Amino acid sequence: MENMPEFTLHRPDTAAEAVKLKSSDSTSRYLAGGTDMIVNVRRGIETPETMIDLTAIADIAAIATDGDGLRIGAGAKLADLAVDETIIREYPAVAQAAASVAGPTHRAYGTIGGNLCLDTRCLFYNQSQWWRESNNFCLKHKGDVCHVAPGGKRCFAAFSGDVAPAMMVYEAKIDLEGPNGSRTIPLADLYRNDGMDHLTLEQDELLVSIRLPKAGPGAVSAYEKSRVRGSIDFPLAGCAVRLTEDDGKIADLRIALTAVNPYPQMVNGLADFIGKALDDDALDAIRELVQKQAKPMRTTTVRPWYRRRVVGALARKLTVRLAG
Ligand SMILES: Cc1cc2nc3c(=O)[nH]c(=O)nc-3n(C[C@H](O)[C@H](O)[C@H](O)COP(=O)(O)OP(=O)(O)OC[C@H]3O[C@@H](n4cnc5c(N)ncnc54)[C@H](O)[C@@H]3O)c2cc1C
Ligand code: SF4
């Protein structure tokens, strides 16, 4: 990995000041825990002349309940989400996903804001400068060919954050603050299916907080992922399931996936299962539905067909585990 380049670091203590600083320099980048950004800077993928350190903004770091549910500041650390009693009790998939990110030191620094705004990943992209240069770079950064799908002009780098799918099964919303004011959107709308430009954030917009609506009565949830190194690794495929049952039948079922597409993806078509018993036929059909909608490409050392099978198996396994 290359040495750290020179850059200017600002450390604002309000969100408004952070946005103002960001807008005043087009090369600048937000820096939260830095566990992804600093790696990308040292690899020459990100070359900011200025970074806006968000860690002094106290009012975007809190986790608090209000009348509508739970509000999690974008600056809250993943380690805190993983042990928060309300999150463990009301939104278990979120606590499990946060606990599964990287290793303990990454979780102690890494924030939920950085996790949701994580860059997409690919075998041909997350490499040192000299490695990428010796391959003539690629479409996502400095090159003009995608080594994964050389015939096209699309990038299939996979969004590989763990926590987004766990929040999406709860229909999370996010608060954004930018130079043109504030807005609140569904978390799912933060993403688009484009590995080169997967975030819909407007120029200089800052993610301020995440809102999780009150969990419905009887809803249970879980998150699990497949990875190469169990102690510290991005998901090869990750799955969050939220299930509500009524008298042995499915009353509500939400499934969201990560690492098998350029965006964290809600599985469509699950409404068809409402009112059905969770028997083997239904479980097999859920697994097949998930496998059909996952579209991993050859962006990791592990083959796409394996990741597709694993993500379907995870969905089935978690649904069985959650069933009463
Ligand atoms: C060895 C290793 C293993 C890892 N394994 C995993 C894993 O298993 N699962 C996983 O999900 N991640 C993993 N990561 C990535 C990373 O550690 C986490 O995703 C972490 O949550 C990123 O948060 P951060 O605060 O460090 O973000 P940063 O690195 O500071 O920022 C990440 C991106 O988000 C942007 N950003 C940060 N905060 C905001 C905000 N409030 N508003 C707008 N943009 C913002 C930054 O500009 C940057 O583009 C791993 C990293 C390493 C080095
Ligand atoms: S999918 Fe293609 S364009 Fe995207 S990072 Fe990988 S090689 Fe580059």
XYZ file of N, CA, C and O in Angstrom, residues 59-175:
468
model
N -23.686 16.074 17.684
C -25.117 15.782 17.561
C -25.459 14.857 16.394
O -26.630 14.613 16.118
N -24.473 14.320 15.678
C -24.829 13.259 14.715
C -24.314 11.896 15.193
O -24.212 10.945 14.420
N -23.983 11.800 16.496
C -23.420 10.532 16.984
C -24.352 9.773 17.915
O -24.057 8.649 18.304
N -25.515 10.376 18.245
C -26.357 9.756 19.280
C -27.288 8.680 18.721
O -27.645 8.685 17.544
N -27.678 7.760 19.601
C -28.711 6.761 19.291
C -29.835 7.023 20.298
O -29.607 6.935 21.505
N -31.029 7.386 19.813
C -32.091 7.763 20.761
C -33.462 7.370 20.238
O -33.713 7.417 19.023
N -34.351 6.991 21.159
C -35.723 6.683 20.748
C -36.543 7.967 20.767
O -36.274 8.886 21.542
N -37.545 8.041 19.881
C -38.533 9.114 19.959
C -39.897 8.483 19.696
O -40.007 7.255 19.604
N -40.926 9.290 19.576
C -42.275 8.756 19.436
C -42.451 7.857 18.220
O -43.313 6.976 18.189
N -41.622 8.057 17.185
C -41.808 7.309 15.933
C -40.960 6.046 15.846
O -41.157 5.224 14.958
N -39.969 5.924 16.718
C -39.085 4.757 16.632
C -37.701 5.101 17.148
O -37.559 5.748 18.181
N -36.679 4.716 16.366
C -35.298 4.935 16.810
C -34.583 5.840 15.808
O -34.699 5.646 14.598
N -33.838 6.815 16.338
C -33.039 7.688 15.470
C -31.573 7.405 15.769
O -31.136 7.507 16.916
N -30.837 7.033 14.730
C -29.413 6.709 14.900
C -28.603 7.751 14.141
O -28.746 7.890 12.918
N -27.763 8.488 14.841
C -26.915 9.482 14.181
C -25.923 8.796 13.260
O -25.411 7.714 13.574
N -25.640 9.435 12.116
C -24.730 8.824 11.136
C -23.342 8.591 11.719
O -22.599 7.733 11.258
N -22.996 9.369 12.756
C -21.664 9.231 13.350
C -21.588 8.164 14.425
O -20.520 7.941 15.009
N -22.715 7.484 14.705
C -22.681 6.417 15.730
C -21.765 5.292 15.259
O -21.760 4.921 14.082
N -20.999 4.762 16.192
C -20.031 3.706 15.853
C -20.741 2.357 15.733
O -21.683 2.056 16.472
N -20.239 1.514 14.835
C -20.841 0.186 14.645
C -20.772 -0.627 15.933
O -21.697 -1.379 16.253
N -19.676 -0.462 16.690
C -19.546 -1.204 17.954
C -20.678 -0.826 18.905
O -21.167 -1.676 19.663
N -21.119 0.433 18.869
C -22.213 0.869 19.753
C -23.559 0.313 19.281
O -24.406 -0.066 20.091
N -23.759 0.261 17.950
C -25.011 -0.322 17.432
C -25.113 -1.796 17.845
O -26.184 -2.287 18.188
N -23.973 -2.481 17.799
C -23.979 -3.928 18.047
C -24.374 -4.277 19.478
O -24.886 -5.366 19.723
N -24.144 -3.344 20.429
C -24.451 -3.665 21.834
C -25.603 -2.834 22.393
O -25.936 -2.954 23.572
N -26.205 -1.997 21.558
C -27.304 -1.153 22.050
C -28.526 -2.027 22.399
O -29.007 -2.800 21.560
N -29.029 -1.877 23.622
C -30.097 -2.781 24.089
C -31.372 -2.650 23.267
O -32.044 -3.635 22.968
N -31.727 -1.413 22.894
C -32.946 -1.221 22.095
C -32.792 -1.871 20.729
O -33.713 -2.522 20.219
N -31.620 -1.705 20.122
C -31.411 -2.291 18.785
C -31.435 -3.818 18.877
O -32.084 -4.487 18.065
N -30.776 -4.365 19.886
C -30.764 -5.836 20.031
C -32.185 -6.360 20.225
O -32.577 -7.367 19.632
N -32.991 -5.621 21.018
C -34.341 -6.107 21.336
C -35.328 -5.867 20.179
O -36.068 -6.757 19.788
N -35.306 -4.657 19.605
C -36.335 -4.275 18.619
C -35.920 -4.534 17.167
O -36.775 -4.742 16.310
N -34.610 -4.446 16.891
C -34.146 -4.560 15.498
C -32.934 -5.511 15.460
O -31.819 -5.105 15.096
N -33.135 -6.781 15.864
C -31.972 -7.664 16.036
C -31.105 -7.810 14.784
O -29.873 -7.925 14.895
N -31.715 -7.790 13.597
C -30.903 -7.936 12.376
C -29.875 -6.809 12.276
O -28.748 -7.017 11.806
N -30.255 -5.610 12.746
C -29.342 -4.456 12.655
C -28.151 -4.667 13.590
O -26.988 -4.448 13.206
N -28.424 -5.130 14.822
C -27.325 -5.383 15.771
C -26.414 -6.488 15.240
O -25.182 -6.388 15.307
N -27.022 -7.540 14.676
C -26.209 -8.657 14.165
C -25.357 -8.218 12.968
O -24.196 -8.612 12.836
N -25.942 -7.401 12.096
C -25.188 -6.925 10.925
C -24.027 -6.043 11.372
O -22.898 -6.184 10.885
N -24.292 -5.132 12.330
C -23.220 -4.243 12.811
C -22.103 -5.070 13.449
O -20.915 -4.799 13.243
N -22.486 -6.106 14.199
C -21.483 -6.943 14.878
C -20.663 -7.771 13.895
O -19.587 -8.258 14.245
N -21.171 -7.923 12.663
C -20.473 -8.786 11.698
C -19.529 -8.003 10.780
O -18.849 -8.583 9.940
N -19.497 -6.673 10.927
C -18.645 -5.862 10.038
C -17.176 -6.028 10.437
O -16.817 -5.859 11.609
N -16.334 -6.352 9.491
C -14.872 -6.356 9.655
C -14.443 -6.989 10.979
O -14.949 -8.031 11.379
N -13.502 -6.348 11.683
C -13.033 -6.842 12.979
C -13.316 -5.812 14.061
O -13.799 -4.713 13.774
N -13.005 -6.124 15.332
C -13.354 -5.229 16.444
C -12.784 -3.815 16.315
O -13.461 -2.847 16.656
N -11.561 -3.682 15.821
C -10.986 -2.327 15.743
C -11.695 -1.497 14.672
O -11.897 -0.293 14.841
N -12.089 -2.144 13.561
C -12.841 -1.407 12.528
C -14.183 -0.946 13.091
O -14.632 0.164 12.829
N -14.819 -1.816 13.876
C -16.149 -1.461 14.413
C -16.034 -0.360 15.468
O -16.971 0.405 15.684
N -14.887 -0.291 16.137
C -14.696 0.754 17.150
C -14.556 2.130 16.498
O -14.890 3.148 17.096
N -14.056 2.178 15.262
C -13.894 3.451 14.549
C -14.977 3.658 13.492
O -15.412 4.772 13.251
N -15.366 2.585 12.827
C -16.289 2.679 11.689
C -17.668 3.148 12.130
O -18.194 2.705 13.151
N -18.263 4.031 11.346
C -19.575 4.601 11.681
C -20.658 3.989 10.792
O -20.373 3.433 9.725
N -21.897 4.161 11.224
C -23.002 3.678 10.399
C -23.123 4.536 9.127
O -23.442 4.023 8.050
N -22.814 5.834 9.234
C -22.867 6.695 8.032
C -21.887 6.212 6.976
O -22.217 6.090 5.794
N -20.656 5.916 7.410
C -19.644 5.424 6.469
C -20.024 4.065 5.912
O -19.765 3.759 4.748
N -20.674 3.254 6.735
C -21.076 1.924 6.279
C -22.150 2.012 5.198
O -22.110 1.285 4.204
N -23.111 2.927 5.380
C -24.188 3.050 4.385
C -23.684 3.723 3.103
O -24.221 3.487 2.028
N -22.648 4.578 3.246
C -22.123 5.304 2.069
C -20.872 4.637 1.494
O -20.144 5.245 0.698
N -20.634 3.407 1.896
C -19.449 2.658 1.459
C -19.378 2.577 -0.064
O -20.387 2.381 -0.726
N -18.161 2.703 -0.584
C -17.942 2.541 -2.021
C -18.232 1.084 -2.418
O -18.131 0.177 -1.585
N -18.565 0.866 -3.687
C -18.753 -0.508 -4.169
C -17.384 -1.177 -4.337
O -16.359 -0.498 -4.440
N -17.383 -2.519 -4.374
C -16.116 -3.249 -4.348
C -15.980 -4.219 -5.524
O -16.964 -4.786 -5.992
N -14.729 -4.401 -5.959
C -14.452 -5.335 -7.053
C -12.998 -5.772 -6.967
O -12.120 -4.991 -6.592
N -12.774 -7.008 -7.352
C -11.438 -7.603 -7.398
C -10.452 -6.758 -8.207
O -9.261 -6.717 -7.916
N -10.954 -6.084 -9.235
C -10.077 -5.311 -10.117
C -9.946 -3.850 -9.679
O -9.255 -3.076 -10.325
N -10.632 -3.487 -8.602
C -10.671 -2.088 -8.155
C -9.994 -1.920 -6.802
O -9.191 -1.001 -6.610
N -10.284 -2.803 -5.848
C -9.707 -2.684 -4.501
C -8.313 -3.309 -4.494
O -8.082 -4.373 -3.907
N -7.414 -2.634 -5.191
C -6.037 -3.087 -5.354
C -5.128 -1.870 -5.280
O -5.585 -0.734 -5.353
N -3.821 -2.142 -5.171
C -2.876 -1.022 -5.100
C -2.809 -0.300 -6.450
O -3.236 -0.833 -7.485
N -2.232 0.894 -6.409
C -2.095 1.707 -7.627
C -1.335 0.934 -8.714
O -1.757 0.865 -9.863
N -0.182 0.309 -8.317
C 0.636 -0.363 -9.346
C -0.086 -1.573 -9.918
O 0.035 -1.889 -11.085
N -0.873 -2.281 -9.089
C -1.624 -3.453 -9.578
C -2.652 -2.999 -10.617
O -2.764 -3.571 -11.698
N -3.390 -1.944 -10.262
C -4.434 -1.479 -11.190
C -3.815 -0.907 -12.458
O -4.296 -1.140 -13.563
N -2.686 -0.187 -12.282
C -2.030 0.415 -13.454
C -1.520 -0.670 -14.404
O -1.640 -0.557 -15.624
N -0.981 -1.756 -13.831
C -0.450 -2.826 -14.688
C -1.565 -3.550 -15.440
O -1.312 -4.271 -16.395
N -2.814 -3.348 -15.006
C -3.970 -3.900 -15.736
C -4.697 -2.813 -16.533
O -5.864 -2.979 -16.897
N -4.010 -1.694 -16.773
C -4.627 -0.547 -17.474
C -5.881 -0.042 -16.770
O -6.850 0.369 -17.414
N -5.862 -0.102 -15.452
C -6.996 0.357 -14.641
C -8.296 -0.307 -15.117
O -8.259 -1.357 -15.748
N -9.451 0.285 -14.824
C -10.725 -0.254 -15.314
C -11.737 0.882 -15.369
O -11.494 1.973 -14.861
N -12.878 0.571 -15.957
C -13.913 1.579 -16.206
C -14.270 2.414 -14.970
O -14.523 3.607 -15.068
N -14.272 1.793 -13.797
C -14.708 2.514 -12.588
C -13.726 3.619 -12.207
O -14.103 4.608 -11.606
N -12.466 3.446 -12.554
C -11.480 4.450 -12.165
C -10.329 4.484 -13.161
O -9.563 3.524 -13.269
N -10.247 5.537 -13.921
C -9.124 5.847 -14.820
C -9.032 5.003 -16.089
O -8.259 5.328 -16.976
N -9.739 3.874 -16.199
C -9.600 3.013 -17.375
C -10.815 3.085 -18.282
O -11.765 3.820 -18.023
N -10.773 2.317 -19.388
C -11.947 2.343 -20.269
C -12.509 0.958 -20.563
O -13.345 0.808 -21.449
N -12.046 -0.066 -19.825
C -12.597 -1.412 -20.019
C -13.017 -1.974 -18.666
O -12.335 -1.769 -17.665
N -14.138 -2.676 -18.654
C -14.525 -3.417 -17.449
C -13.954 -4.824 -17.596
O -14.302 -5.532 -18.537
N -13.078 -5.229 -16.691
C -12.453 -6.557 -16.803
C -13.421 -7.676 -16.425
O -13.164 -8.836 -16.710
N -14.519 -7.319 -15.770
C -15.520 -8.324 -15.388
C -16.448 -8.623 -16.567
O -16.789 -9.774 -16.830
N -16.862 -7.582 -17.279
C -17.735 -7.744 -18.450
C -17.179 -6.851 -19.556
O -17.690 -5.754 -19.806
N -16.095 -7.303 -20.232
C -15.352 -6.422 -21.142
C -16.165 -5.893 -22.319
O -15.826 -4.862 -22.882
N -17.243 -6.574 -22.676
C -18.012 -6.137 -23.847
C -18.871 -4.913 -23.593
O -19.295 -4.241 -24.537
N -19.126 -4.583 -22.326
C -20.102 -3.528 -22.049
C -19.479 -2.267 -21.498
O -18.263 -2.134 -21.409
N -20.327 -1.340 -21.146
C -19.861 -0.071 -20.576
C -20.456 0.135 -19.191
O -20.691 1.261 -18.756
N -20.761 -0.969 -18.512
C -21.326 -0.880 -17.161
C -20.336 -1.417 -16.149
O -19.521 -2.279 -16.460
N -20.449 -0.904 -14.920
C -19.630 -1.417 -13.824
C -20.532 -2.228 -12.891
O -21.614 -1.775 -12.519
N -20.057 -3.419 -12.523
C -20.854 -4.317 -11.681
C -20.270 -4.461 -10.274
O -20.603 -5.405 -9.561
N -19.371 -3.544 -9.893
C -18.786 -3.621 -8.545
C -19.916 -3.739 -7.524
O -20.949 -3.078 -7.642
N -19.707 -4.585 -6.517
C -20.810 -4.931 -5.609
C -20.830 -4.040 -4.373
O -19.789 -3.829 -3.737
N -22.018 -3.544 -4.014
C -22.167 -2.886 -2.716
C -22.037 -3.979 -1.657
O -22.759 -4.973 -1.703
N -21.127 -3.788 -0.703
C -20.823 -4.872 0.236
C -20.912 -4.441 1.694
O -20.261 -5.027 2.560
N -21.710 -3.424 1.964
C -21.948 -3.024 3.357
C -22.918 -4.008 4.006
O -23.873 -4.462 3.370
N -22.681 -4.306 5.275
C -23.533 -5.289 5.952
C -24.834 -4.703 6.486
O -25.851 -5.398 6.555
N -24.813 -3.435 6.913
C -25.942 -2.959 7.722
C -27.135 -2.480 6.879
O -28.284 -2.544 7.327
N -26.882 -2.018 5.658
C -27.988 -1.479 4.841
C -29.154 -2.464 4.695
O -30.313 -2.087 4.939
N -28.914 -3.737 4.320
C -30.078 -4.628 4.158
C -30.839 -4.832 5.457
O -32.075 -4.939 5.452
N -30.102 -4.867 6.587
C -30.769 -5.079 7.881
C -31.661 -3.891 8.230
O -32.710 -4.047 8.864
N -31.268 -2.695 7.812
C -32.111 -1.517 8.063
C -33.246 -1.438 7.042
O -34.346 -0.969 7.351
N -32.972 -1.898 5.825
C -34.005 -1.805 4.782
C -35.203 -2.703 5.071
O -36.326 -2.361 4.709
N -34.990 -3.850 5.731
C -36.156 -4.695 6.034
C -37.065 -4.018 7.061
O -38.210 -4.427 7.239
N -36.571 -2.972 7.725
C -37.401 -2.178 8.646
C -37.891 -0.881 7.995
O -38.365 0.015 8.690
N -37.718 -0.755 6.690
C -38.145 0.445 5.951
C -37.533 1.712 6.543
O -38.217 2.724 6.769
N -36.230 1.652 6.794
C -35.519 2.799 7.366
C -35.589 4.002 6.436
O -35.658 3.858 5.211
N -35.563 5.184 7.049
C -35.456 6.434 6.286
C -34.170 7.133 6.704
O -33.669 6.891 7.811
N -33.668 8.010 5.838
C -32.447 8.737 6.193
C -32.665 10.239 6.051
O -33.386 10.696 5.165
N -32.021 10.984 6.964
C -32.058 12.451 6.913
C -30.763 12.933 6.273
O -29.667 12.529 6.692
